[in-house]
PDB file of C-alpha atoms and ligand atoms in Angstrom:
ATOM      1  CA  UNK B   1       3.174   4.591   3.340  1.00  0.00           C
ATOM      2  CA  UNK B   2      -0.181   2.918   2.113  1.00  0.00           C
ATOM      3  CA  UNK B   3      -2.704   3.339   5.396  1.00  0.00           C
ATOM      4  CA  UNK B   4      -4.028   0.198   7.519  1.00  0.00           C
ATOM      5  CA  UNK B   5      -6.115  -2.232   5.229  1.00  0.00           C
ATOM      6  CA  UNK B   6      -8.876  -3.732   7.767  1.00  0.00           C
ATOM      7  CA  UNK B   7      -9.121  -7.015   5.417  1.00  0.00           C
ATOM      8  CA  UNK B   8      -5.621  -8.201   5.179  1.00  0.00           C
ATOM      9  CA  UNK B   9      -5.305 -11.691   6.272  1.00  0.00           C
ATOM     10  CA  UNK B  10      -4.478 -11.386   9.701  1.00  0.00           C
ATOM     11  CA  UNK B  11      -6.552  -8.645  10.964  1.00  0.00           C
ATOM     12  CA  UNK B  12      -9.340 -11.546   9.647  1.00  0.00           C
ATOM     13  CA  UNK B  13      -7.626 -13.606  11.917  1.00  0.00           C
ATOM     14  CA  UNK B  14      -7.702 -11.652  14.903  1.00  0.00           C
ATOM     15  CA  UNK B  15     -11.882 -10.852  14.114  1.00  0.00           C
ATOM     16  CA  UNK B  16     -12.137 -14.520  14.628  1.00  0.00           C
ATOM     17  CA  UNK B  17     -12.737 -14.817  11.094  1.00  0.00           C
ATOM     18  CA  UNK B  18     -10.517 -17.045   9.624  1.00  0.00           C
ATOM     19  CA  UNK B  19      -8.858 -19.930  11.848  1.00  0.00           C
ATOM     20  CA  UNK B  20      -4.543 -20.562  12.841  1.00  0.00           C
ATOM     21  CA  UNK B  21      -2.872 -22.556  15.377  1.00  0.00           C
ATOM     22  CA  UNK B  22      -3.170 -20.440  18.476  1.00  0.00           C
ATOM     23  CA  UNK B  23      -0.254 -20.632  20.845  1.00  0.00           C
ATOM     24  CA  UNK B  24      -0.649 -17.794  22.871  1.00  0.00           C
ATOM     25  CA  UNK B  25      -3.373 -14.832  23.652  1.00  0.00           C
ATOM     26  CA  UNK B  26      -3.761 -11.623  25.992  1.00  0.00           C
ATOM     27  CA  UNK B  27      -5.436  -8.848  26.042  1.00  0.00           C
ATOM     28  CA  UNK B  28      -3.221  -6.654  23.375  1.00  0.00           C
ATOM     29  CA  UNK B  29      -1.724  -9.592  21.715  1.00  0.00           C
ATOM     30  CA  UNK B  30      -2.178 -13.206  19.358  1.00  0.00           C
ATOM     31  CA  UNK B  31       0.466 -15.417  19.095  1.00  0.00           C
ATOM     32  CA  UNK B  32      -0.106 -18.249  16.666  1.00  0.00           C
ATOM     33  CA  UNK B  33       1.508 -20.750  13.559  1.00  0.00           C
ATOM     34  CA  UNK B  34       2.772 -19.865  10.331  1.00  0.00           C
ATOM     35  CA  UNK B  35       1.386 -22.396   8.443  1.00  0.00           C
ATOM     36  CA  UNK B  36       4.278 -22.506   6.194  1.00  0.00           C
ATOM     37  CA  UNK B  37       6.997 -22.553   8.511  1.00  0.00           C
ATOM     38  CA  UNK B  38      10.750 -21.877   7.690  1.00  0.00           C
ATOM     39  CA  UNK B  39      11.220 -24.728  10.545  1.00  0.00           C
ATOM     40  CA  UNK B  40       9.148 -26.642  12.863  1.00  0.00           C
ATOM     41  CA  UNK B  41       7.156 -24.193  15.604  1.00  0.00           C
ATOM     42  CA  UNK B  42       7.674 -21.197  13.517  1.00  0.00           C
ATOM     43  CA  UNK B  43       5.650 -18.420  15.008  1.00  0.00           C
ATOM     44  CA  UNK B  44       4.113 -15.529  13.976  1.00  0.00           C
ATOM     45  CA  UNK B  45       3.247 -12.826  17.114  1.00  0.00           C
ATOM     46  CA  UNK B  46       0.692 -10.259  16.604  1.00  0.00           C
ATOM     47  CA  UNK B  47      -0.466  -6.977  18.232  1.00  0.00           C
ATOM     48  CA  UNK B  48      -4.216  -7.341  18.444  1.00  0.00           C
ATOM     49  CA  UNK B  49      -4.664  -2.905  17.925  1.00  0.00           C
ATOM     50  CA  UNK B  50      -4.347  -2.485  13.648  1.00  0.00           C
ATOM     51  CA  UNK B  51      -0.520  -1.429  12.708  1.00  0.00           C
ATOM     52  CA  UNK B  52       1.235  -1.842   9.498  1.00  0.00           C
ATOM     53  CA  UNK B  53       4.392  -2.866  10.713  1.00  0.00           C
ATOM     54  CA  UNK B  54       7.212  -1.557  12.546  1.00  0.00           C
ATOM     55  CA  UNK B  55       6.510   1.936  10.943  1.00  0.00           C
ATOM     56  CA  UNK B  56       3.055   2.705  12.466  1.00  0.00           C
ATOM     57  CA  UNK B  57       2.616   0.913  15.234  1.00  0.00           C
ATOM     58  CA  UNK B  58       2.672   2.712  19.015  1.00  0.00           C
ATOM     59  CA  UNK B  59       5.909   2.167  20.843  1.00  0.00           C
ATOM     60  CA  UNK B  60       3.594   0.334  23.852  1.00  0.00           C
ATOM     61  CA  UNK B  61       2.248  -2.285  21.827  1.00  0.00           C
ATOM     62  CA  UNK B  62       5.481  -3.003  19.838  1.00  0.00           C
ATOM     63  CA  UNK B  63       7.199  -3.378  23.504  1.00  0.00           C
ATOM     64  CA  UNK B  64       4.281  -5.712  24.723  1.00  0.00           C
ATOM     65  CA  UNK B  65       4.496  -7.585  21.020  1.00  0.00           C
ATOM     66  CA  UNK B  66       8.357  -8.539  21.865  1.00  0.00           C
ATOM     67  CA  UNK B  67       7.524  -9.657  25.167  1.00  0.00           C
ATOM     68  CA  UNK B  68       5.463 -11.749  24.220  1.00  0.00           C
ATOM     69  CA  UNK B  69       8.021 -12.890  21.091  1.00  0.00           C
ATOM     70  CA  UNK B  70      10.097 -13.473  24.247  1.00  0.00           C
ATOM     71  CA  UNK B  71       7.743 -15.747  26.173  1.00  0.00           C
ATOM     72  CA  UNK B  72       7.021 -17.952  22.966  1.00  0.00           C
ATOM     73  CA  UNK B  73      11.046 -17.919  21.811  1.00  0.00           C
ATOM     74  CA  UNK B  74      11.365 -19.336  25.892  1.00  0.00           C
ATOM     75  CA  UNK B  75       8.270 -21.879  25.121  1.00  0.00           C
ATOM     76  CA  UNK B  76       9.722 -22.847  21.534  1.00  0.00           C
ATOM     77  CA  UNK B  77      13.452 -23.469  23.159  1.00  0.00           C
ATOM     78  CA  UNK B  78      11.727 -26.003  25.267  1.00  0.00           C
ATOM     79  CA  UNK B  79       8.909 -27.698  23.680  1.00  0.00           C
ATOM     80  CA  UNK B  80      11.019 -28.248  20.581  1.00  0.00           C
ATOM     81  CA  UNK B  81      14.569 -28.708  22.078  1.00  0.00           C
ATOM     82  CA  UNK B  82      15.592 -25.812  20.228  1.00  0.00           C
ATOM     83  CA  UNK B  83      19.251 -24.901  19.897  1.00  0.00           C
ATOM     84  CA  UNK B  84      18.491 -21.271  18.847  1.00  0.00           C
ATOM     85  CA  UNK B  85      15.829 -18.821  17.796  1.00  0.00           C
ATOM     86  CA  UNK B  86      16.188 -16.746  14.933  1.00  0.00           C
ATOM     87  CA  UNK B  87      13.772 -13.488  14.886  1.00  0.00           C
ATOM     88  CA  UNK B  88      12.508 -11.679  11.776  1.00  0.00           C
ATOM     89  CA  UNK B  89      10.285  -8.683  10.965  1.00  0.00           C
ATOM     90  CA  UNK B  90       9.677  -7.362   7.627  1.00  0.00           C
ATOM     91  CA  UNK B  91       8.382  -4.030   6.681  1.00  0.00           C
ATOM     92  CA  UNK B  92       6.743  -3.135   3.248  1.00  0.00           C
ATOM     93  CA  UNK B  93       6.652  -4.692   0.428  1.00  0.00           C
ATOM     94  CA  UNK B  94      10.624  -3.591  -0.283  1.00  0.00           C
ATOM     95  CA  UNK B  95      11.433  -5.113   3.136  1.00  0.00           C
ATOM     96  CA  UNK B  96       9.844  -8.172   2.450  1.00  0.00           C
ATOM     97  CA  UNK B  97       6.298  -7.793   4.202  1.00  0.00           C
ATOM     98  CA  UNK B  98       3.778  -9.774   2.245  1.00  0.00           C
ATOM     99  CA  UNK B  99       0.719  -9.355   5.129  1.00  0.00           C
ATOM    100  CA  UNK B 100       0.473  -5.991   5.934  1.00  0.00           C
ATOM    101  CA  UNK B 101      -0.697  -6.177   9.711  1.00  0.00           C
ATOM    102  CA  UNK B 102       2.609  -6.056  11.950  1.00  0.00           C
ATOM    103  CA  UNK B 103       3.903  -9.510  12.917  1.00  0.00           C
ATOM    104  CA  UNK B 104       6.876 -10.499  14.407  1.00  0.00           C
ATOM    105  CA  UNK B 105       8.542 -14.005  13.482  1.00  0.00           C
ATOM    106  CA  UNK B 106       9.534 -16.553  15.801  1.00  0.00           C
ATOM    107  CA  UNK B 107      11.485 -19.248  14.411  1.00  0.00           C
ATOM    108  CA  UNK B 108      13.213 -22.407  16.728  1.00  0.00           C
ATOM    109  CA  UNK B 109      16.659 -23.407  15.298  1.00  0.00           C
ATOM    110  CA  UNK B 110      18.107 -26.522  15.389  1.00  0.00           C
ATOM    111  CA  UNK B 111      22.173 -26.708  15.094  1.00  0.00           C
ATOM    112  CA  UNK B 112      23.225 -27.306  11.400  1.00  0.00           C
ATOM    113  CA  UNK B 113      19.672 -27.211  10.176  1.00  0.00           C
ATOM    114  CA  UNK B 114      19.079 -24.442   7.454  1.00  0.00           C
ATOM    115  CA  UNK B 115      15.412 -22.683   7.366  1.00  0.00           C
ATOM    116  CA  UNK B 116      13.443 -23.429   4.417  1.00  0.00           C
ATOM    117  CA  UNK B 117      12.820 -20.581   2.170  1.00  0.00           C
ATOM    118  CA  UNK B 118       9.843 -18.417   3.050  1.00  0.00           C
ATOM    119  CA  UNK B 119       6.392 -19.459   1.737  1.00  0.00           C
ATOM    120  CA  UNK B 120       8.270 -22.807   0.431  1.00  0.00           C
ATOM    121  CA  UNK B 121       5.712 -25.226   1.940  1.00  0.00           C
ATOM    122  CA  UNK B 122       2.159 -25.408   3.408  1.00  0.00           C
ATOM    123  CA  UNK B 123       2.570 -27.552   6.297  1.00  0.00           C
ATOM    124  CA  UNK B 124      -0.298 -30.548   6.998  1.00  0.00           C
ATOM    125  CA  UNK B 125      -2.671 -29.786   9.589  1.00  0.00           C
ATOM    126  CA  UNK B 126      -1.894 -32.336  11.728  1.00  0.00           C
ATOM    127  CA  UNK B 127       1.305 -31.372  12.132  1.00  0.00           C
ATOM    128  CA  UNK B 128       0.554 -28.070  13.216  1.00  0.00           C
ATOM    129  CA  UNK B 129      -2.202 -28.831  15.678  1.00  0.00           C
ATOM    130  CA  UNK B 130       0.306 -31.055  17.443  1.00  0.00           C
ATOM    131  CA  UNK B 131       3.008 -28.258  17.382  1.00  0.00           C
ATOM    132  CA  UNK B 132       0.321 -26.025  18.536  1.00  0.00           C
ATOM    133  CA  UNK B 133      -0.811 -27.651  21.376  1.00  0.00           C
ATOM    134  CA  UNK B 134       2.793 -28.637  22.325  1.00  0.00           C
ATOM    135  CA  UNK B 135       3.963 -25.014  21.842  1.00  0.00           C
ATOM    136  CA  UNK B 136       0.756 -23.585  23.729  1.00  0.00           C
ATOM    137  CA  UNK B 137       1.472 -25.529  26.884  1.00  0.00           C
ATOM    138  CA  UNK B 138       5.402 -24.229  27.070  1.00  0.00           C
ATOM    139  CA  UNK B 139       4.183 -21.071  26.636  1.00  0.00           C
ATOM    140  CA  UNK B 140       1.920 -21.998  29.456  1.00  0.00           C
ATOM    141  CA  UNK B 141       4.243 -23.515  32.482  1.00  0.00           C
ATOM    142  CA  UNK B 142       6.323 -20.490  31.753  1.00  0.00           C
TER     143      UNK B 142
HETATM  144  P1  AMP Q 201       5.737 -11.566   5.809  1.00  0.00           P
HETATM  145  O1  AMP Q 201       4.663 -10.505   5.657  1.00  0.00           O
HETATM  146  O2  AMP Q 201       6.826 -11.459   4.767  1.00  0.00           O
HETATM  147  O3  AMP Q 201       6.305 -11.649   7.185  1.00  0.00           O
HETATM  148  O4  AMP Q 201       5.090 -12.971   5.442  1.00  0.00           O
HETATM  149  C1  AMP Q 201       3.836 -13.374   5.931  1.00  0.00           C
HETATM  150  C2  AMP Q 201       3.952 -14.710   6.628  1.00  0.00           C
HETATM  151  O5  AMP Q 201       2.633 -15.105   6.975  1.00  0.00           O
HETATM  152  C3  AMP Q 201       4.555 -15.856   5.793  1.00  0.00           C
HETATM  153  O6  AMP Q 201       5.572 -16.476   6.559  1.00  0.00           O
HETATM  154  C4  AMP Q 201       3.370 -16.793   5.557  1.00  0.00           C
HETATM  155  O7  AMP Q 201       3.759 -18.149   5.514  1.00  0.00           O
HETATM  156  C5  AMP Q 201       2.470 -16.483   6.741  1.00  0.00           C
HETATM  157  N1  AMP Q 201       1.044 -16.706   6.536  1.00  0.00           N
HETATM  158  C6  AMP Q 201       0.284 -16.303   5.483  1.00  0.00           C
HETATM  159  N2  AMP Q 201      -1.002 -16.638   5.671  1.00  0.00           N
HETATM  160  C7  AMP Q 201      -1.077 -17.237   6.895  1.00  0.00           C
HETATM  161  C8  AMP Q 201      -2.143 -17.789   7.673  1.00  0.00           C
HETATM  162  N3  AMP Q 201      -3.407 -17.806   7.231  1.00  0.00           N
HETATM  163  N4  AMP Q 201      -1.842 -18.326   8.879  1.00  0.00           N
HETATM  164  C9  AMP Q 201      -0.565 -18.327   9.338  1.00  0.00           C
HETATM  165  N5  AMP Q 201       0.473 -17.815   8.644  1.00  0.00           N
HETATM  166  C10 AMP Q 201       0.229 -17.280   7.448  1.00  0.00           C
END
C-alpha cells in the first residue's frame, strides 16, 4: 500500500487550509460536510492523526473515529428527522477510496428515498451552511 500523502485534500482540511462545513471537533477528531452529498446531512468523520484508511490507521483512533460517527449518526437522526443512517468506508482505490486520508461516511436516510450516486452533485453553499449549523447544534445538545 502507497504510504500517507500529507497533501491529499483532507489532511489540507484538517491544517486549516482549505475550508468545509464543520459539524463536529475534538481533540483526535473533525467531523464535517461532504459537499456532494449522497443525501441531505451527509457526513464525512475524520481522525485528525494522518491514516490511509482502515488499513493503517491505530486501532485507538479508528475506535474514537466511530464514536464520534456515532454521536453525529444520533445528531443527523434528529436534526434531519432521519428514518435511518447508512454508514460507508472505502479503502483504496479498488475499494472505492478517492481521498486517501481515512474518513468514515455518515449518511441520514429517509424511508423510500434512494442516495444519489457518489460525487453526482456539488451541493450550493447555502444549503450546506444551514445543514451545518443545524447538524452542529444536534451534535451539540447530545
Ligand atoms: P471516498 O474517498 O470514496 O470516500 O470519496 C471522497 C468523498 O469526499 C466524496 O464523497 C466527495 O464528495 C467528498 N469530498 C471531496 N472533496 C471534499 C471537500 N473538499 N469537502 C467535503 N467533501 C469532499
Amino acid at each position: 500500500m502507497p504510504s500517507y500523502d500529507p497533501n491529499n485534500i483532507f489532511a489540507k482540511i484538517l491544517r486549516g487550509e482549505l475550508p468545509c462545513y464543520k459539524v463536529y471537533e475534538d481533540d483526535k477528531a473533525l467531523a464535517f460536510l461532504d459537499i456532494m452529498p449522497r443525501a441531505p446531512g451527509h457526513t464525512l468523520v475524520l481522525p485528525k492523526a494522518p491514516a490511509r484508511n482502515l488499513l493503517d490507521v491505530s486501532a485507538s483512533d479508528l475506535a474514537h473515529v466511530m464514536t464520534v460517527a456515532q454521536k453525529v449518526a444520533k445528531g443527523a437522526m434528529a436534526a434531519f428527522g432521519a428514518d435511518g443512517i447508512t454508514i460507508q468506508q472505502f479503502n483504496e482505490g479498488a475499494g472505492g477510496q478517492v481521498v486517501f486520508h481515512l474518513h468514515v461516511h455518515v449518511i441520514p436516510r429517509k424511508a423510500g428515498a434512494a442516495m444519489k450516486p457518489p460525487a453526482a452533485e456539488k451541493e450550493k453553499p447555502d444549503a450546506l451552511a444551514e445543514q451545518a449549523k443545524k447538524l452542529a447544534a444536534a451534535i451539540a445538545s447530545g
